[in-house]
CSV table of C-alpha atoms in Angstrom, one decimal:
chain,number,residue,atom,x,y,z
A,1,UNK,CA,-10.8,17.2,14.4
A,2,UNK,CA,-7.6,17.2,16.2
A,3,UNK,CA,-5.8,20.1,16.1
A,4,UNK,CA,-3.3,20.1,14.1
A,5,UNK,CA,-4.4,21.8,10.9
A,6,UNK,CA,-1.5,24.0,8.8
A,7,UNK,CA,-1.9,26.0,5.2
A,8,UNK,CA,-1.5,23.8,2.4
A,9,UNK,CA,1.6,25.3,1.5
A,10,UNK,CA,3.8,24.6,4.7
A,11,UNK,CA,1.6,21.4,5.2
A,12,UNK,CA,2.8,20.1,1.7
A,13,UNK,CA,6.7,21.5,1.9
A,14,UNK,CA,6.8,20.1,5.4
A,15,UNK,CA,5.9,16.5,4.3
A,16,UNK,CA,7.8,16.8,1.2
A,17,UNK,CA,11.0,18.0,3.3
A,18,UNK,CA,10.2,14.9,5.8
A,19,UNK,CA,9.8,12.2,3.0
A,20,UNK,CA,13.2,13.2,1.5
A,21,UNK,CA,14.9,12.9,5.3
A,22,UNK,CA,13.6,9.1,5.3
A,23,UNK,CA,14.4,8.3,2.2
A,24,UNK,CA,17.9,9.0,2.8
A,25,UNK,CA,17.6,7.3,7.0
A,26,UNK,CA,16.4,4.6,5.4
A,27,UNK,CA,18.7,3.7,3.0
A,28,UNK,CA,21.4,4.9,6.0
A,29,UNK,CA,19.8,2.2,7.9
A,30,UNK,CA,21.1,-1.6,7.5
A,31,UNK,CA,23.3,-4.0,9.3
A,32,UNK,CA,26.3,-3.1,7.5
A,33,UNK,CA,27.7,0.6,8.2
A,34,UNK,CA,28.3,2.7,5.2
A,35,UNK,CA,29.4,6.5,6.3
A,36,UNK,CA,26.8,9.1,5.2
A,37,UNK,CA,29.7,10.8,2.4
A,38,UNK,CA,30.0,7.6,1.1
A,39,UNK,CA,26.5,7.4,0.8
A,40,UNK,CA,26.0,10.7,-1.0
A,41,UNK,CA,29.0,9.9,-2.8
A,42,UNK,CA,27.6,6.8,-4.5
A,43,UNK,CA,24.3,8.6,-5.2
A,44,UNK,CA,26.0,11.2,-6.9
A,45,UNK,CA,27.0,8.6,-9.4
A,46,UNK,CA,31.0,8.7,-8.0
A,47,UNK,CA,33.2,5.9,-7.1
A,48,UNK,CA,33.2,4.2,-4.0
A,49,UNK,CA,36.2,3.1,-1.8
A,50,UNK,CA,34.4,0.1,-1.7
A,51,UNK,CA,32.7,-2.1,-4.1
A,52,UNK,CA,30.7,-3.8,-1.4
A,53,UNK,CA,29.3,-0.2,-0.3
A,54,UNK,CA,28.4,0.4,-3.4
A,55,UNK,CA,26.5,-3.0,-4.5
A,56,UNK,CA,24.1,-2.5,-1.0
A,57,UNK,CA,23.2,1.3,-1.9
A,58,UNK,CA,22.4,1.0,-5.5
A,59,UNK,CA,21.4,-2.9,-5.5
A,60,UNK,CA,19.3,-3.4,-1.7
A,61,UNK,CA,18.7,0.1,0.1
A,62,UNK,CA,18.0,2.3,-2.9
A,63,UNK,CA,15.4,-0.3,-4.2
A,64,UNK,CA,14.0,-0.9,-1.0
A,65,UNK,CA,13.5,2.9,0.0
A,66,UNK,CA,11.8,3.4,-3.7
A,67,UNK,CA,9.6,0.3,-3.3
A,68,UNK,CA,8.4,1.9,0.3
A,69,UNK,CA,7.8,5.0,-0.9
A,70,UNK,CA,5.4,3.8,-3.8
A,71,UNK,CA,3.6,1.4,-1.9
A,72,UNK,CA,3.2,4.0,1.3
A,73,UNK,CA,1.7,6.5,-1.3
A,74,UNK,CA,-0.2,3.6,-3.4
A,75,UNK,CA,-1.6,2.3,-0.6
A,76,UNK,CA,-2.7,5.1,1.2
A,77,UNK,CA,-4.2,6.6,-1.9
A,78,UNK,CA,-6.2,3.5,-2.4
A,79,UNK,CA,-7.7,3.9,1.3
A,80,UNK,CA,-8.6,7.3,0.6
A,81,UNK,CA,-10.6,6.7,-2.4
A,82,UNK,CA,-12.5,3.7,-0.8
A,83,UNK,CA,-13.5,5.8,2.0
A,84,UNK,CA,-14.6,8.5,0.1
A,85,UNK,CA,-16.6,6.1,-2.3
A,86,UNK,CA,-18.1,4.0,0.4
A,87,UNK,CA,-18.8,7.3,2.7
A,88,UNK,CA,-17.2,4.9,4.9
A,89,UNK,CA,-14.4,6.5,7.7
A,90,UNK,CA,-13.4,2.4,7.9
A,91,UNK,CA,-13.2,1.3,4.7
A,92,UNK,CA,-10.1,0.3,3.4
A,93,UNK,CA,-8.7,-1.6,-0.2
A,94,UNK,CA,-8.5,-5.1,1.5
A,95,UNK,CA,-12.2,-4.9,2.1
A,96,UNK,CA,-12.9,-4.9,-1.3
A,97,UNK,CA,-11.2,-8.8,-1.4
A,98,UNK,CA,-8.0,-7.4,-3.6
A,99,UNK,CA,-5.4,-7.9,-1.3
A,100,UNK,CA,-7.3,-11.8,-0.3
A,101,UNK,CA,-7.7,-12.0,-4.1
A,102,UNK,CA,-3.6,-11.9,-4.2
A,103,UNK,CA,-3.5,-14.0,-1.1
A,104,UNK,CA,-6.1,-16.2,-2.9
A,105,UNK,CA,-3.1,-16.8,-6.0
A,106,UNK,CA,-0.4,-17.2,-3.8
A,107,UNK,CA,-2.4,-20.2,-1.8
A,108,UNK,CA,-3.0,-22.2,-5.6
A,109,UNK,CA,1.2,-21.5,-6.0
A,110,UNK,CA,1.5,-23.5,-2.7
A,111,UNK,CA,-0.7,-26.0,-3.3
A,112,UNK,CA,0.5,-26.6,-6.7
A,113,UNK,CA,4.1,-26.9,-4.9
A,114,UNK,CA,5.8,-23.4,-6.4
A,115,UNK,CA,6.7,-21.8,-3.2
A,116,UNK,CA,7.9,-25.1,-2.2
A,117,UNK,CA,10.3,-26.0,-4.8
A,118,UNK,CA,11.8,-22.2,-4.5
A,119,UNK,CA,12.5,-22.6,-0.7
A,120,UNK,CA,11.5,-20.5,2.0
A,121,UNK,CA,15.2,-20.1,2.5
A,122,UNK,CA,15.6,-18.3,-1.1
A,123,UNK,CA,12.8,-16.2,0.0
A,124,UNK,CA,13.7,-14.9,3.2
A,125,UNK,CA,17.6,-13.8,1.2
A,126,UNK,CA,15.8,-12.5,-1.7
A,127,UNK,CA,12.4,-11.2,-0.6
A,128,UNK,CA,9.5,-12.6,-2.0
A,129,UNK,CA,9.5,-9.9,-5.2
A,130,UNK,CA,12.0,-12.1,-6.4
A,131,UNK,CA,9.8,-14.8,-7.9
A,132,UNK,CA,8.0,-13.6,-10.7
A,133,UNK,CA,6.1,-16.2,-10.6
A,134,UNK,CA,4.5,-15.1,-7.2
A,135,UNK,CA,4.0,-12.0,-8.9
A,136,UNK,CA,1.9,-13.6,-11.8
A,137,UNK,CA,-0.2,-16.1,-9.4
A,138,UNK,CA,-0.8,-12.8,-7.0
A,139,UNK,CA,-2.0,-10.5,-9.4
A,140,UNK,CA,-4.2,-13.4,-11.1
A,141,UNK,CA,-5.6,-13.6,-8.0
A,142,UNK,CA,-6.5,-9.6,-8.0
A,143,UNK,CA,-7.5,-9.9,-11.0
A,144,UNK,CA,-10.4,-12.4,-10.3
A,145,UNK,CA,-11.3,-11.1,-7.8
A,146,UNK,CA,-11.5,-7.4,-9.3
A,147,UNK,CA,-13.5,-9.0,-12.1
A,148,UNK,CA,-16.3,-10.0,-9.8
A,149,UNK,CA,-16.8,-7.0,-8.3
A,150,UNK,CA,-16.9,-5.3,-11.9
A,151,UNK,CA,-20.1,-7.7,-12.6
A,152,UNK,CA,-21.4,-7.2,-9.1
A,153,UNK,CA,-21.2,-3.3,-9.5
A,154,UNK,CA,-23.4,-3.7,-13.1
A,155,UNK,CA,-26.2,-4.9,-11.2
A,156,UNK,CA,-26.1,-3.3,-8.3
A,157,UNK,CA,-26.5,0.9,-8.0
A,158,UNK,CA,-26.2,0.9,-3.9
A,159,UNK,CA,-22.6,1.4,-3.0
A,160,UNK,CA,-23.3,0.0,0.3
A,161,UNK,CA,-24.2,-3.6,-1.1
A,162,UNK,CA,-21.1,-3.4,-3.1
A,163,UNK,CA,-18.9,-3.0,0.1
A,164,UNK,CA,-20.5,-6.3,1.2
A,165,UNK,CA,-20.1,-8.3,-1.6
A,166,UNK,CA,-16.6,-7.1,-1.9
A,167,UNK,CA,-16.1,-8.2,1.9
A,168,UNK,CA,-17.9,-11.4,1.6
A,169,UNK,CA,-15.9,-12.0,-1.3
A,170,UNK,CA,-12.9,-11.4,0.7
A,171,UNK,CA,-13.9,-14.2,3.4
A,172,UNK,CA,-14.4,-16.8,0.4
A,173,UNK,CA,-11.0,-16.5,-1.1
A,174,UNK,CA,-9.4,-17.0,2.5
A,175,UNK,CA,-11.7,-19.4,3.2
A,176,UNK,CA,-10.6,-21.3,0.6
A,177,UNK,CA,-6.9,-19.7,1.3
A,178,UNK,CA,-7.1,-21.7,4.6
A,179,UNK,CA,-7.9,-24.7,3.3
A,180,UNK,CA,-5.0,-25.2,0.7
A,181,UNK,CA,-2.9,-24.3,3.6
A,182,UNK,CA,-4.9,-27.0,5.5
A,183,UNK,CA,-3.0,-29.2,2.6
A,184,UNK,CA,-0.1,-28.0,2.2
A,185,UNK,CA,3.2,-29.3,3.5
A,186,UNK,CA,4.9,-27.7,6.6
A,187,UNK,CA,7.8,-26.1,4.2
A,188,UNK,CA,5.3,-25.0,1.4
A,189,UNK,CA,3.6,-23.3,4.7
A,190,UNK,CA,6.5,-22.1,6.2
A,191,UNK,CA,7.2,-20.1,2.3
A,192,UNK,CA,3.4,-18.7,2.4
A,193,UNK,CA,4.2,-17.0,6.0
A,194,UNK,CA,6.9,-15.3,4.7
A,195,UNK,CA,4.8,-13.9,2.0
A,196,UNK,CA,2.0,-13.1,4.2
A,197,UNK,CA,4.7,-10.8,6.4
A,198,UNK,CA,5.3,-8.7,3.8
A,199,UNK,CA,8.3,-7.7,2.3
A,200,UNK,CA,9.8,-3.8,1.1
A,201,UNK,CA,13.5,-5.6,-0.2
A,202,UNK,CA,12.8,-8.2,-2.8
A,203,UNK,CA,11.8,-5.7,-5.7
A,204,UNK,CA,14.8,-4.8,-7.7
A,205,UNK,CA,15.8,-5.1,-11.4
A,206,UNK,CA,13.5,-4.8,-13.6
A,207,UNK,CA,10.6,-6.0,-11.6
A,208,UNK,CA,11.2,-2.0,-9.9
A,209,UNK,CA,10.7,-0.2,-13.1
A,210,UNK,CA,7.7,-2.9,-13.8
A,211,UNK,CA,6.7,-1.3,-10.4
A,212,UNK,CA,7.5,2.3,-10.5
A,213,UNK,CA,5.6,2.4,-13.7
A,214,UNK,CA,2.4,1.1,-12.8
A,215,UNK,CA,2.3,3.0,-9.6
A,216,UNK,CA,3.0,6.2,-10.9
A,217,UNK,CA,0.6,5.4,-13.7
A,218,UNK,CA,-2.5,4.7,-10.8
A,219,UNK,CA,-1.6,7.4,-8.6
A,220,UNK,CA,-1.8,10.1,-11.3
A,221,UNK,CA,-5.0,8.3,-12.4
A,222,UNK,CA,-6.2,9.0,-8.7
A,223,UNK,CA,-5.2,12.5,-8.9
A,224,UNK,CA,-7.3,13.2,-12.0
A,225,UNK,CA,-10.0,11.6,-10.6
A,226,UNK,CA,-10.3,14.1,-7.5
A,227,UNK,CA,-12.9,16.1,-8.5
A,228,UNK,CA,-15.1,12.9,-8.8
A,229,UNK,CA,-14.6,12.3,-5.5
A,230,UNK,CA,-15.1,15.7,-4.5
A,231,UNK,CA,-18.3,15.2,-6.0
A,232,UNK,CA,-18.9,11.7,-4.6
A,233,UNK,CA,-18.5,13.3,-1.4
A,234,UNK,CA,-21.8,15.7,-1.6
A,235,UNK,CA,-24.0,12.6,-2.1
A,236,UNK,CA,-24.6,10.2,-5.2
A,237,UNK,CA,-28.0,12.4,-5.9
A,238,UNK,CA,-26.2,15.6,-6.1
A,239,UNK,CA,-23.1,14.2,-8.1
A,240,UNK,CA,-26.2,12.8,-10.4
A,241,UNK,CA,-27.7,16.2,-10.8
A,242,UNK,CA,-23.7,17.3,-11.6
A,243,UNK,CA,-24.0,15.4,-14.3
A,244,UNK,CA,-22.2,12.7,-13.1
A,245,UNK,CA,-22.7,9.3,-14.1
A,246,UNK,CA,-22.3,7.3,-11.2
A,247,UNK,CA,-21.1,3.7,-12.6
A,248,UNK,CA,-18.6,5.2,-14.9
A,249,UNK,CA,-17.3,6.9,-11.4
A,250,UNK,CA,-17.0,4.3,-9.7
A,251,UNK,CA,-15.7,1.5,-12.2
A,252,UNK,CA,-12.7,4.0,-12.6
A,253,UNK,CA,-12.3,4.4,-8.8
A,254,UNK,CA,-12.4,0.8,-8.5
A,255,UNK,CA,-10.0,0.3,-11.3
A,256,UNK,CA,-7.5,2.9,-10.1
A,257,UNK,CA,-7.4,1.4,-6.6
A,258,UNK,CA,-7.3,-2.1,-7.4
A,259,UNK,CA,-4.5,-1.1,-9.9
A,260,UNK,CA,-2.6,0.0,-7.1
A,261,UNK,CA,-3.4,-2.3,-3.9
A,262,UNK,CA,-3.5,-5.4,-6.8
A,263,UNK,CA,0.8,-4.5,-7.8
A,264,UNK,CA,1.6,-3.3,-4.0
A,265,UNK,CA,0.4,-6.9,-2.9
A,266,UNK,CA,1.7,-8.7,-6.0
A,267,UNK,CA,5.3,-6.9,-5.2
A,268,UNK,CA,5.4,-6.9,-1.4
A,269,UNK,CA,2.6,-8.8,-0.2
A,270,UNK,CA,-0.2,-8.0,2.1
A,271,UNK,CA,0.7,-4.7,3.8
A,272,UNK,CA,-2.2,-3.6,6.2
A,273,UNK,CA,-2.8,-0.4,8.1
A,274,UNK,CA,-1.3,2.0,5.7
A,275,UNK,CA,-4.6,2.1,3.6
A,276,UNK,CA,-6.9,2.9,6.8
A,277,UNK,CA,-5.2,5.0,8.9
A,278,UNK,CA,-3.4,7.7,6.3
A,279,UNK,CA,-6.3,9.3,4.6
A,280,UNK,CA,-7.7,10.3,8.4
A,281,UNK,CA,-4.1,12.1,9.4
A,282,UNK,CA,-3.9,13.4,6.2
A,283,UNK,CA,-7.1,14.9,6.5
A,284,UNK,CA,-6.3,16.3,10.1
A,285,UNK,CA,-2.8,17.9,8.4
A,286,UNK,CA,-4.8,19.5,5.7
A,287,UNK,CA,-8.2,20.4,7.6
A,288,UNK,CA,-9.5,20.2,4.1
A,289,UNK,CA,-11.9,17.4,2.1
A,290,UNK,CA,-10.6,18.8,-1.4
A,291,UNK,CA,-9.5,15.7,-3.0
A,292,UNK,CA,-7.2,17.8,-4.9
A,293,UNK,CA,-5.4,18.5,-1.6
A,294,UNK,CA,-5.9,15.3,-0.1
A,295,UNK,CA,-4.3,12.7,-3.0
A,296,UNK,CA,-1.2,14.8,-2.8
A,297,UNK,CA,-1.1,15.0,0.7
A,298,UNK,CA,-2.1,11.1,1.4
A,299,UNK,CA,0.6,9.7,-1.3
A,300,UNK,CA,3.2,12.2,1.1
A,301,UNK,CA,2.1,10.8,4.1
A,302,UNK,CA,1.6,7.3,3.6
A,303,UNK,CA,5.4,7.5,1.8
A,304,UNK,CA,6.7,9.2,5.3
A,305,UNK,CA,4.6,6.2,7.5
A,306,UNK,CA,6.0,3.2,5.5
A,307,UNK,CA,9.5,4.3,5.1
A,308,UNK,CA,9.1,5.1,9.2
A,309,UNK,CA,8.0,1.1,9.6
A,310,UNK,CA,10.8,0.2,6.9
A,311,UNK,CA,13.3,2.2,8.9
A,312,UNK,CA,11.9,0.2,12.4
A,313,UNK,CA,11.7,-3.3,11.3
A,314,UNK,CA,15.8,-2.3,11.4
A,315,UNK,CA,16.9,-4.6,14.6
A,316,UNK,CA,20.1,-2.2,15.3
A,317,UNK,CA,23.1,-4.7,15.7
A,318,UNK,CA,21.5,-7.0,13.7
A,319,UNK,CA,21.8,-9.4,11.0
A,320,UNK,CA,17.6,-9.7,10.7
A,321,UNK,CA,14.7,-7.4,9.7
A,322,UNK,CA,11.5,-7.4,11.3
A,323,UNK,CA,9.0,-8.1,9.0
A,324,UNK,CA,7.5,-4.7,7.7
A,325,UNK,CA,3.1,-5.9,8.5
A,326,UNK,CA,4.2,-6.5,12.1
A,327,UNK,CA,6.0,-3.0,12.6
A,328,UNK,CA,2.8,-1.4,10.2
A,329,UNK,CA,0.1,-3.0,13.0
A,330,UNK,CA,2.3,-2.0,15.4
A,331,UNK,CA,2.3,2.2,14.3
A,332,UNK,CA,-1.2,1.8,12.7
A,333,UNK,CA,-3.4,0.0,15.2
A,334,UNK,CA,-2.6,3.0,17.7
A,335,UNK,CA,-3.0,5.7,15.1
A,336,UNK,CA,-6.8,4.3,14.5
A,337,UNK,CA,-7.7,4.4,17.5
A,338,UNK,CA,-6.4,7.9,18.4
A,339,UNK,CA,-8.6,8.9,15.6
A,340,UNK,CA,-11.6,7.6,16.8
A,341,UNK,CA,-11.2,8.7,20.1
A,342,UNK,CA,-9.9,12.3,19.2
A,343,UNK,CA,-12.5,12.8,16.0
A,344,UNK,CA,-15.7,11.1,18.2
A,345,UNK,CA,-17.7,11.9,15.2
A,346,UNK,CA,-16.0,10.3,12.4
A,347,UNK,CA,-18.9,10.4,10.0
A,348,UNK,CA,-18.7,14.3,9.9
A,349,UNK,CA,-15.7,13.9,7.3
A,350,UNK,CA,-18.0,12.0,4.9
A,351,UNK,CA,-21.3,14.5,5.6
């Protein structure tokens, strides 16, 4: 393990303490300057001196930091329960095929000609959270393929075979992904790019407390579930002699992440990285496996990582955003492999 281990308590104030600071850089961070007092003036609930201050705080940045800071913790929660039920240090929620199962919905919208008659030019000013139905087709889309791996995991009892199938199912929906894009016209393309770049700003209005909700609702569900996974981790035979009824375990696992990679990728689109790379620094923070420790402590960190990427893909002087999956590759592509390399032995988390 890297060295970098402190008690839970500073480990936990610290990253609590650091999530609040980005929050607040992040919705500092725009292309319009708005003076920090004004900023904590309009979060206070008082008047602004300007109305247009006011509308990009509590109408774009606020939103847009909330929406990071759910989908960092969702997503990173998700990665850590897939790696603890796969035993796997490299497993992550898009190898199940949820995140290809949203991708899967979007590519019938574009075919069908919905992301077409919207505009990509409507989506690239209002993010693509702004369509609900996008929303609809992706989580459709998780839901199918969800379904499947529910009737897959009744006749199967290795966990291993059901990380296959959930990756082979993966390839089939963007097989078939690749060939309605195959038929698609160039602007119905262009819209599906966009989406597939993810996007932290278009989830506002109602669709946020639609969002809020269900997140909140799947990461508490992962937090009582911790002592499964605690379980889990000793080895199925043990958690069987526990007392532990493996299917039920692991149909509620599966349900709590797909719950919360299925409405991160229905809101925001495919957001990669976040789900792989968290659980493994979290772990290194805490020096702990307690899942009790490590829910908390992943939802922290991958909060802090995603409003980090939200705060980067901020060109200064600019009028445009990177998109968020390029600046997420970007941080998490590195941070694997420093893992690897600095762990050697990444199996000994999962033994």
């Amino acid at each position: 393990m890297p060295n970098l281990r402190f008690s839970g308590r500073i480990a936990f104030l610290s990253l609590s303490l650091l999530t609040g600071l980005l929050w607040i850089l992040d919705i500092m961070t725009g292309s319009v300057h708005i003076p920090l007092k004004e900023i904590f003036r309009i979060l206070s609930g008082s008047e602004s001196e300007s109305v247009a201050w006011q509308y990009i705080i509590l109408k774009i940045r606020v939103p847009k930091a909330l929406t990071a800071l759910l989908a960092g913790a969702a997503l990173a929660v998700s990665g850590l329960q897939m790696q603890t039920l796969f035993r796997n240090p490299l497993a992550s929620p898009s190898e199940l095929g949820i995140t290809s199962g949203a991708t899967l919905g979007i590519g019938a919208l574009v075919l069908t000609g919905g992301l077409g008659a919207i505009g990509p030019d409507t989506f690239r000013q209002l993010g693509i959270g702004s369509s609900w139905l996008a929303i609809v087709m992706a989580t459709l889309g998780s839901g199918l393929v969800f379904s499947l791996l529910l009737l897959i995991a009744r006749k199967v009892t290795d966990n291993v075979i059901l990380l296959i199938a959930g990756v082979m199912i993966g390839t089939l929906t963007l097989s078939l992904t690749s060939i309605w894009q195959y038929q698609s016209q160039p602007e119905q393309l262009q819209a599906f790019i966009i989406w597939t770049f993810g996007s932290l700003g278009g989830v506002t209005g109602p669709q946020l407390g639609i969002f809020t909700l269900v997140l909140v609702a799947g990461l508490l569900g992962a937090f009582a579930l911790s002592k499964t996974l605690n379980t889990l981790l000793l080895g199925e035979h043990y958690a069987r002699s526990m007392g532990l009824s493996i299917r039920r375990s692991r149909f509620l696992i599966l349900l709590s992440t797909c719950l919360l990679t299925g409405t991160v990728t229905a809101f925001c689109g495919p957001i990669g990285f976040i789900g792989i790379a968290v659980p493994h620094l979290a772990r290194s923070l805490m020096g702990t496996s307690n899942h009790l420790k490590l829910v908390p402590a992943c939802a922290l960190t991958g909060a802090i990582l995603l409003l980090l990427c939200d705060i980067l893909t901020q060109l200064p002087g600019s009028q445009s955003a990177l998109p968020v999956n390029v600046v997420t590759a970007l941080i998490g592509a590195p941070v694997v492999l420093w893992i690897i390399i600095k762990m050697n032995n990444l199996g000994s988390s999962f033994s």
